[in-house]
Amino acid sequence: MGSETTKAVPLTCHGHSRPITHLSFSPVLDDDQYYLISACKDNNPMLRDGTTGDWIGTFIGHKGAVWQARLSADASLAATGSADFSAKIWDSHTGECLHTLTHAHIVRAVAFPPQPRPQLVATGGFEKKLRLFDLSRPTSSNSTSSSPTSPNGSASPPETPSYEVGPGIHGGPIKSVIWSTDLNVLITAADDKMIRWWDLRARSLAAKFELEGMLGTCEFDYSSSAPSLSVAAGKSAYFFSGTQPGQLLKKITTSKDIAAVALHADQRKFVTGGAGDTWVRVYDYDDESELEVHKGHHGPIWTISFSPDGKMYATGSEDGTVKLWKFCSDPYGLWR
């Protein structure tokens, strides 16, 4: 990565009115397209063209801040978790809400298994429960009620069937849920500073790891030749094997607080953002040196994600904007 990327001006995606809480890309699809979904405290997650950042649509229906948003592997479905005590499943082509999954507290995390048209979704949040919902069992035609009873007092549609994995284990709110490339392994990151790997066949704990410092982002890299899990906590970035539960590959401690981290395993570089300043920092994974500092945001950076082809990354900030940053030397997307 040469000076061309350093000089490339980021693309700014406007539209949100409050801080950005989470960004997630879809895989590259059959038509070489991919998509970006953003969660925001303005209640309205947005779908964008992944390459250009152009707005495609907004999912309307949540009545509280949306903390996390993800697309299914084929980008046909979107899942969102909100402070309105619900997770919602959306048709990403029409914007229709297909399921409202009612919870007893704020939902901070949602995850699909990495397969087309998934029939399951996992959620976590302030209930301190990892829950799996069966989307193959339709609730009713009126699936958009998000409260146990509707306003006129009549009973709501039947609940989507769900079960809890590891009852009573999480000692704090679950901030992230990640499905491994192994469909039988789910990963949770919670405010009790624990990363946990769950065996879904046994519904039991397969491994755990205690972090030092306040948990930031926890994200899985599906696109590289060696899948990995990247976790931000305190001033450190933790990188775990994507195939061996609990196996720490490397811990890198910096001089700055890290709220968000994303690894480009094939280029052996990682990108961070923090609560303490507004800058994006690029580091060398091997010698741990700071390579670049990028200015552009006007608030702390809470979320970072690489595009599925690794040629750019997206950052989401307290300032309410999403920015796309070029990460290759060749022309790409709108960068010519």
Short mmCIF file of C-alpha atoms in Angstrom, two decimals:
data_model
loop_
_atom_site.label_atom_id
_atom_site.label_comp_id
_atom_site.label_asym_id
_atom_site.label_seq_id
_atom_site.Cartn_x
_atom_site.Cartn_y
_atom_site.Cartn_z
CA MET A 1 0.00 0.00 0.00
CA GLY A 2 1.74 3.15 -1.19
CA SER A 3 1.24 6.87 -1.04
CA GLU A 4 -1.75 6.63 -3.39
CA THR A 5 -3.95 5.39 -0.58
CA THR A 6 -2.62 7.95 1.86
CA LYS A 7 -3.65 10.77 -0.48
CA ALA A 8 -7.02 9.34 -1.45
CA VAL A 9 -9.85 11.47 -0.09
CA PRO A 10 -12.48 9.42 1.76
CA LEU A 11 -16.04 9.27 0.47
CA THR A 12 -18.53 10.63 2.99
CA CYS A 13 -21.96 9.02 3.27
CA HIS A 14 -24.54 11.39 4.70
CA GLY A 15 -28.14 10.65 5.70
CA HIS A 16 -27.97 9.70 9.37
CA SER A 17 -28.79 12.32 12.00
CA ARG A 18 -27.21 10.73 15.10
CA PRO A 19 -24.04 8.77 15.98
CA ILE A 20 -23.25 5.66 13.93
CA THR A 21 -23.12 2.56 16.13
CA HIS A 22 -22.25 -0.28 13.72
CA LEU A 23 -21.29 -0.99 10.11
CA SER A 24 -21.31 -4.32 8.30
CA PHE A 25 -20.67 -5.36 4.69
CA SER A 26 -22.27 -8.24 2.83
CA PRO A 27 -20.06 -10.72 0.99
CA VAL A 28 -19.45 -10.15 -2.73
CA LEU A 29 -22.52 -11.47 -4.54
CA ASP A 30 -22.89 -13.21 -7.90
CA ASP A 31 -23.12 -9.94 -9.82
CA ASP A 32 -19.86 -8.66 -8.20
CA GLN A 33 -21.95 -6.27 -6.13
CA TYR A 34 -21.82 -5.98 -2.37
CA TYR A 35 -23.71 -3.91 0.18
CA LEU A 36 -23.13 -1.94 3.38
CA ILE A 37 -25.62 -1.64 6.23
CA SER A 38 -25.32 0.99 8.95
CA ALA A 39 -26.89 1.09 12.42
CA CYS A 40 -27.48 4.44 14.06
CA LYS A 41 -28.95 6.08 17.14
CA ASP A 42 -31.48 7.84 14.85
CA ASN A 43 -33.54 4.56 14.84
CA ASN A 44 -33.19 4.16 11.06
CA PRO A 45 -30.68 1.62 9.70
CA MET A 46 -29.66 2.27 6.09
CA LEU A 47 -28.66 0.07 3.17
CA ARG A 48 -26.02 1.35 0.74
CA ASP A 49 -24.14 0.25 -2.33
CA GLY A 50 -20.92 -1.11 -0.85
CA THR A 51 -18.59 0.22 -3.53
CA THR A 52 -19.87 3.78 -3.83
CA GLY A 53 -21.72 4.32 -0.55
CA ASP A 54 -24.80 5.43 -2.49
CA TRP A 55 -28.00 5.22 -0.44
CA ILE A 56 -30.39 2.42 -1.47
CA GLY A 57 -32.99 2.47 1.29
CA THR A 58 -33.86 2.98 4.96
CA PHE A 59 -35.48 0.36 7.18
CA ILE A 60 -38.32 2.14 8.99
CA GLY A 61 -39.92 0.68 12.10
CA HIS A 62 -37.66 0.82 15.16
CA LYS A 63 -38.66 3.17 17.98
CA GLY A 64 -35.24 3.41 19.61
CA ALA A 65 -31.56 3.58 18.79
CA VAL A 66 -30.32 0.73 16.60
CA TRP A 67 -27.14 -0.77 18.03
CA GLN A 68 -26.21 -3.37 15.45
CA ALA A 69 -27.18 -4.28 11.89
CA ARG A 70 -26.06 -7.17 9.69
CA LEU A 71 -26.89 -8.61 6.27
CA SER A 72 -27.28 -12.29 5.47
CA ALA A 73 -24.65 -13.98 3.30
CA ASP A 74 -26.78 -13.47 0.17
CA ALA A 75 -27.85 -9.96 1.31
CA SER A 76 -31.51 -11.00 1.01
CA LEU A 77 -32.19 -10.36 4.71
CA ALA A 78 -31.13 -7.72 7.21
CA ALA A 79 -31.16 -8.07 11.01
CA THR A 80 -31.19 -5.14 13.43
CA GLY A 81 -31.02 -4.90 17.22
CA SER A 82 -32.49 -1.90 19.01
CA ALA A 83 -33.00 -0.06 22.27
CA ASP A 84 -36.76 -0.50 21.70
CA PHE A 85 -36.37 -4.03 23.19
CA SER A 86 -36.64 -5.72 19.80
CA ALA A 87 -34.66 -7.24 16.98
CA LYS A 88 -36.16 -7.05 13.51
CA ILE A 89 -35.63 -9.13 10.40
CA TRP A 90 -36.12 -7.28 7.11
CA ASP A 91 -36.47 -8.11 3.45
CA SER A 92 -33.53 -6.11 2.10
CA HIS A 93 -35.08 -5.84 -1.38
CA THR A 94 -38.44 -4.39 -0.32
CA GLY A 95 -37.63 -2.96 3.12
CA GLU A 96 -40.53 -4.94 4.62
CA CYS A 97 -40.23 -6.06 8.23
CA LEU A 98 -40.62 -9.86 8.21
CA HIS A 99 -40.22 -10.59 11.93
CA THR A 100 -40.17 -8.56 15.12
CA LEU A 101 -38.40 -10.49 17.87
CA THR A 102 -39.52 -9.13 21.24
CA HIS A 103 -37.03 -9.00 24.12
CA ALA A 104 -37.23 -7.93 27.75
CA HIS A 105 -34.43 -5.37 27.42
CA ILE A 106 -32.22 -3.51 24.92
CA VAL A 107 -30.88 -5.64 22.04
CA ARG A 108 -27.24 -4.82 21.31
CA ALA A 109 -26.23 -7.64 18.96
CA VAL A 110 -27.60 -9.67 16.06
CA ALA A 111 -26.02 -12.35 13.85
CA PHE A 112 -26.96 -14.60 10.96
CA PRO A 113 -25.16 -17.88 10.20
CA PRO A 114 -22.92 -17.39 7.12
CA GLN A 115 -25.24 -19.14 4.65
CA PRO A 116 -27.80 -17.96 2.05
CA ARG A 117 -31.37 -17.31 3.18
CA PRO A 118 -30.65 -18.22 6.82
CA GLN A 119 -33.39 -19.77 8.95
CA LEU A 120 -31.84 -18.71 12.27
CA VAL A 121 -30.79 -15.45 13.88
CA ALA A 122 -28.91 -14.99 17.15
CA THR A 123 -29.39 -12.01 19.47
CA GLY A 124 -27.82 -10.63 22.63
CA GLY A 125 -28.06 -7.52 24.77
CA PHE A 126 -28.95 -6.20 28.19
CA GLU A 127 -30.91 -9.37 29.02
CA LYS A 128 -27.45 -11.02 29.24
CA LYS A 129 -28.90 -13.90 27.21
CA LEU A 130 -27.67 -15.44 23.97
CA ARG A 131 -30.86 -16.35 22.14
CA LEU A 132 -31.47 -18.19 18.87
CA PHE A 133 -34.68 -17.58 16.93
CA ASP A 134 -36.13 -19.95 14.34
CA LEU A 135 -37.16 -17.82 11.35
CA SER A 136 -38.57 -20.80 9.43
CA ARG A 137 -41.65 -20.81 11.65
CA PRO A 138 -43.82 -17.89 10.51
CA THR A 139 -45.48 -16.04 13.35
CA SER A 140 -48.47 -14.56 11.53
CA SER A 141 -49.25 -12.15 8.73
CA ASN A 142 -49.02 -9.28 11.21
CA SER A 143 -45.42 -9.78 12.26
CA THR A 144 -44.63 -6.16 13.00
CA SER A 145 -46.09 -5.87 16.49
CA SER A 146 -43.16 -5.21 18.83
CA SER A 147 -45.03 -5.47 22.14
CA PRO A 148 -46.65 -8.41 23.95
CA THR A 149 -50.07 -6.86 23.40
CA SER A 150 -51.16 -4.52 20.69
CA PRO A 151 -52.42 -0.99 21.54
CA ASN A 152 -56.08 -2.02 21.55
CA GLY A 153 -55.35 -4.66 24.19
CA SER A 154 -55.72 -7.73 22.00
CA ALA A 155 -53.11 -10.46 22.02
CA SER A 156 -50.16 -10.03 19.67
CA PRO A 157 -49.17 -12.63 17.06
CA PRO A 158 -47.45 -15.78 18.32
CA GLU A 159 -43.81 -15.27 19.27
CA THR A 160 -41.10 -16.55 16.92
CA PRO A 161 -39.76 -19.74 18.57
CA SER A 162 -36.44 -19.22 20.37
CA TYR A 163 -34.13 -20.87 22.86
CA GLU A 164 -31.33 -19.63 25.09
CA VAL A 165 -27.76 -20.91 24.94
CA GLY A 166 -25.73 -20.92 28.16
CA PRO A 167 -28.34 -19.58 30.63
CA GLY A 168 -26.89 -17.52 33.47
CA ILE A 169 -23.33 -17.52 32.12
CA HIS A 170 -22.95 -13.95 30.83
CA GLY A 171 -22.04 -11.56 33.63
CA GLY A 172 -22.81 -8.38 31.68
CA PRO A 173 -24.71 -7.14 28.64
CA ILE A 174 -23.77 -8.89 25.39
CA LYS A 175 -22.34 -6.31 22.99
CA SER A 176 -21.57 -8.53 20.02
CA VAL A 177 -22.65 -11.90 18.64
CA ILE A 178 -20.63 -13.48 15.83
CA TRP A 179 -21.27 -16.64 13.88
CA SER A 180 -18.05 -18.51 13.08
CA THR A 181 -17.38 -20.10 9.70
CA ASP A 182 -18.27 -23.30 11.57
CA LEU A 183 -22.06 -23.11 11.74
CA ASN A 184 -21.96 -24.93 15.09
CA VAL A 185 -19.87 -22.23 16.78
CA LEU A 186 -21.24 -18.89 18.00
CA ILE A 187 -19.09 -16.21 19.64
CA THR A 188 -20.25 -13.63 22.18
CA ALA A 189 -18.46 -10.56 23.55
CA ALA A 190 -19.89 -9.13 26.76
CA ASP A 191 -19.32 -6.25 29.16
CA ASP A 192 -17.98 -8.71 31.74
CA LYS A 193 -14.83 -8.50 29.54
CA MET A 194 -15.25 -12.08 28.35
CA ILE A 195 -15.18 -13.49 24.83
CA ARG A 196 -16.98 -16.84 24.73
CA TRP A 197 -17.15 -19.53 22.07
CA TRP A 198 -20.33 -21.63 22.18
CA ASP A 199 -20.83 -25.14 20.81
CA LEU A 200 -24.40 -25.08 19.51
CA ARG A 201 -24.68 -28.85 19.24
CA ALA A 202 -23.98 -29.27 22.95
CA ARG A 203 -25.40 -25.81 23.81
CA SER A 204 -22.36 -25.42 26.04
CA LEU A 205 -19.23 -23.30 26.39
CA ALA A 206 -16.36 -24.43 24.16
CA ALA A 207 -13.80 -21.76 25.17
CA LYS A 208 -13.50 -18.37 26.82
CA PHE A 209 -10.97 -15.55 27.06
CA GLU A 210 -10.80 -12.64 29.49
CA LEU A 211 -9.91 -9.22 28.10
CA GLU A 212 -8.05 -6.40 29.80
CA GLY A 213 -9.97 -3.15 29.46
CA MET A 214 -13.39 -2.01 28.32
CA LEU A 215 -14.77 -3.96 25.37
CA GLY A 216 -15.09 -2.15 22.04
CA THR A 217 -15.84 -3.89 18.75
CA CYS A 218 -15.72 -7.65 18.14
CA GLU A 219 -15.91 -8.67 14.48
CA PHE A 220 -15.16 -11.71 12.32
CA ASP A 221 -13.21 -11.52 9.06
CA TYR A 222 -14.83 -13.99 6.68
CA SER A 223 -13.14 -12.77 3.50
CA SER A 224 -9.43 -13.39 4.05
CA SER A 225 -7.61 -16.63 3.32
CA ALA A 226 -7.24 -17.15 7.08
CA PRO A 227 -10.48 -16.20 8.89
CA SER A 228 -9.97 -14.38 12.19
CA LEU A 229 -11.75 -12.59 15.01
CA SER A 230 -10.66 -9.03 15.86
CA VAL A 231 -11.50 -7.51 19.25
CA ALA A 232 -10.87 -4.02 20.62
CA ALA A 233 -10.52 -3.58 24.39
CA GLY A 234 -8.80 -0.81 26.32
CA LYS A 235 -5.61 0.14 24.49
CA SER A 236 -5.24 -3.29 22.90
CA ALA A 237 -6.32 -5.14 19.78
CA TYR A 238 -6.76 -8.90 20.13
CA PHE A 239 -6.67 -11.22 17.13
CA PHE A 240 -8.04 -14.76 17.49
CA SER A 241 -8.07 -17.75 15.17
CA GLY A 242 -11.23 -18.02 13.10
CA THR A 243 -11.17 -21.80 13.22
CA GLN A 244 -9.83 -22.71 16.70
CA PRO A 245 -12.11 -21.47 19.51
CA GLY A 246 -10.24 -19.43 22.11
CA GLN A 247 -6.88 -19.45 20.32
CA LEU A 248 -5.24 -16.01 20.62
CA LEU A 249 -2.99 -15.32 17.62
CA LYS A 250 -1.71 -11.94 18.75
CA LYS A 251 -2.37 -9.11 21.19
CA ILE A 252 -1.11 -5.68 20.19
CA THR A 253 -1.12 -2.84 22.73
CA THR A 254 -0.96 0.76 21.52
CA SER A 255 -0.63 4.11 23.25
CA LYS A 256 -4.24 5.02 22.39
CA ASP A 257 -7.61 3.75 23.56
CA ILE A 258 -9.10 1.52 20.87
CA ALA A 259 -12.88 1.47 20.46
CA ALA A 260 -12.91 -0.23 17.05
CA VAL A 261 -10.51 -2.46 15.11
CA ALA A 262 -10.54 -4.23 11.74
CA LEU A 263 -7.83 -6.53 10.38
CA HIS A 264 -6.80 -7.02 6.75
CA ALA A 265 -5.11 -10.38 7.26
CA ASP A 266 -3.84 -10.74 3.71
CA GLN A 267 -2.17 -7.30 3.71
CA ARG A 268 -1.12 -7.82 7.34
CA LYS A 269 -2.38 -4.42 8.43
CA PHE A 270 -5.11 -3.36 10.83
CA VAL A 271 -7.12 -0.18 11.28
CA THR A 272 -8.30 1.37 14.55
CA GLY A 273 -10.55 4.15 15.78
CA GLY A 274 -10.97 5.40 19.32
CA ALA A 275 -13.06 7.34 21.77
CA GLY A 276 -10.23 9.75 22.57
CA ASP A 277 -9.79 11.40 19.17
CA THR A 278 -11.25 11.56 15.67
CA TRP A 279 -8.46 9.92 13.70
CA VAL A 280 -8.25 6.65 11.81
CA ARG A 281 -4.95 4.84 12.40
CA VAL A 282 -3.39 2.12 10.24
CA TYR A 283 -0.88 -0.25 11.85
CA ASP A 284 1.47 -2.97 10.65
CA TYR A 285 0.32 -6.31 12.08
CA ASP A 286 3.81 -7.81 12.20
CA ASP A 287 6.02 -5.05 13.63
CA GLU A 288 3.08 -3.26 15.32
CA SER A 289 4.18 0.16 14.05
CA GLU A 290 1.75 2.96 13.22
CA LEU A 291 1.86 3.44 9.45
CA GLU A 292 -0.72 6.14 8.73
CA VAL A 293 -3.08 8.56 10.43
CA HIS A 294 -6.17 9.73 8.55
CA LYS A 295 -8.23 12.78 9.48
CA GLY A 296 -11.78 13.33 8.33
CA HIS A 297 -14.24 12.54 11.10
CA HIS A 298 -15.36 15.14 13.65
CA GLY A 299 -16.14 12.71 16.47
CA PRO A 300 -14.94 9.43 17.97
CA ILE A 301 -14.93 6.40 15.65
CA TRP A 302 -17.07 3.55 17.00
CA THR A 303 -17.06 1.02 14.17
CA ILE A 304 -14.75 -0.08 11.33
CA SER A 305 -15.26 -2.73 8.68
CA PHE A 306 -13.29 -3.85 5.61
CA SER A 307 -15.11 -4.39 2.35
CA PRO A 308 -15.34 -8.09 1.38
CA ASP A 309 -12.71 -7.65 -1.35
CA GLY A 310 -10.41 -5.83 1.08
CA LYS A 311 -9.90 -2.85 -1.23
CA MET A 312 -11.41 -0.29 1.11
CA TYR A 313 -12.79 0.05 4.62
CA ALA A 314 -15.67 1.94 6.18
CA THR A 315 -15.70 3.91 9.43
CA GLY A 316 -18.70 5.11 11.45
CA SER A 317 -18.49 7.97 13.90
CA GLU A 318 -20.18 9.92 16.65
CA ASP A 319 -20.40 12.71 14.03
CA GLY A 320 -23.22 10.82 12.26
CA THR A 321 -21.29 10.10 9.05
CA VAL A 322 -20.00 6.94 7.41
CA LYS A 323 -16.73 7.34 5.52
CA LEU A 324 -15.23 5.00 2.94
CA TRP A 325 -11.41 4.88 2.72
CA LYS A 326 -9.47 3.42 -0.21
CA PHE A 327 -7.07 0.62 0.76
CA CYS A 328 -5.47 -0.30 -2.58
CA SER A 329 -3.14 1.40 -5.06
CA ASP A 330 -5.24 0.76 -8.18
CA PRO A 331 -8.30 2.78 -9.22
CA TYR A 332 -11.35 1.50 -7.38
CA GLY A 333 -15.03 2.44 -7.26
CA LEU A 334 -15.34 6.21 -7.44
CA TRP A 335 -11.60 6.70 -6.92
CA ARG A 336 -10.00 7.19 -10.33
#
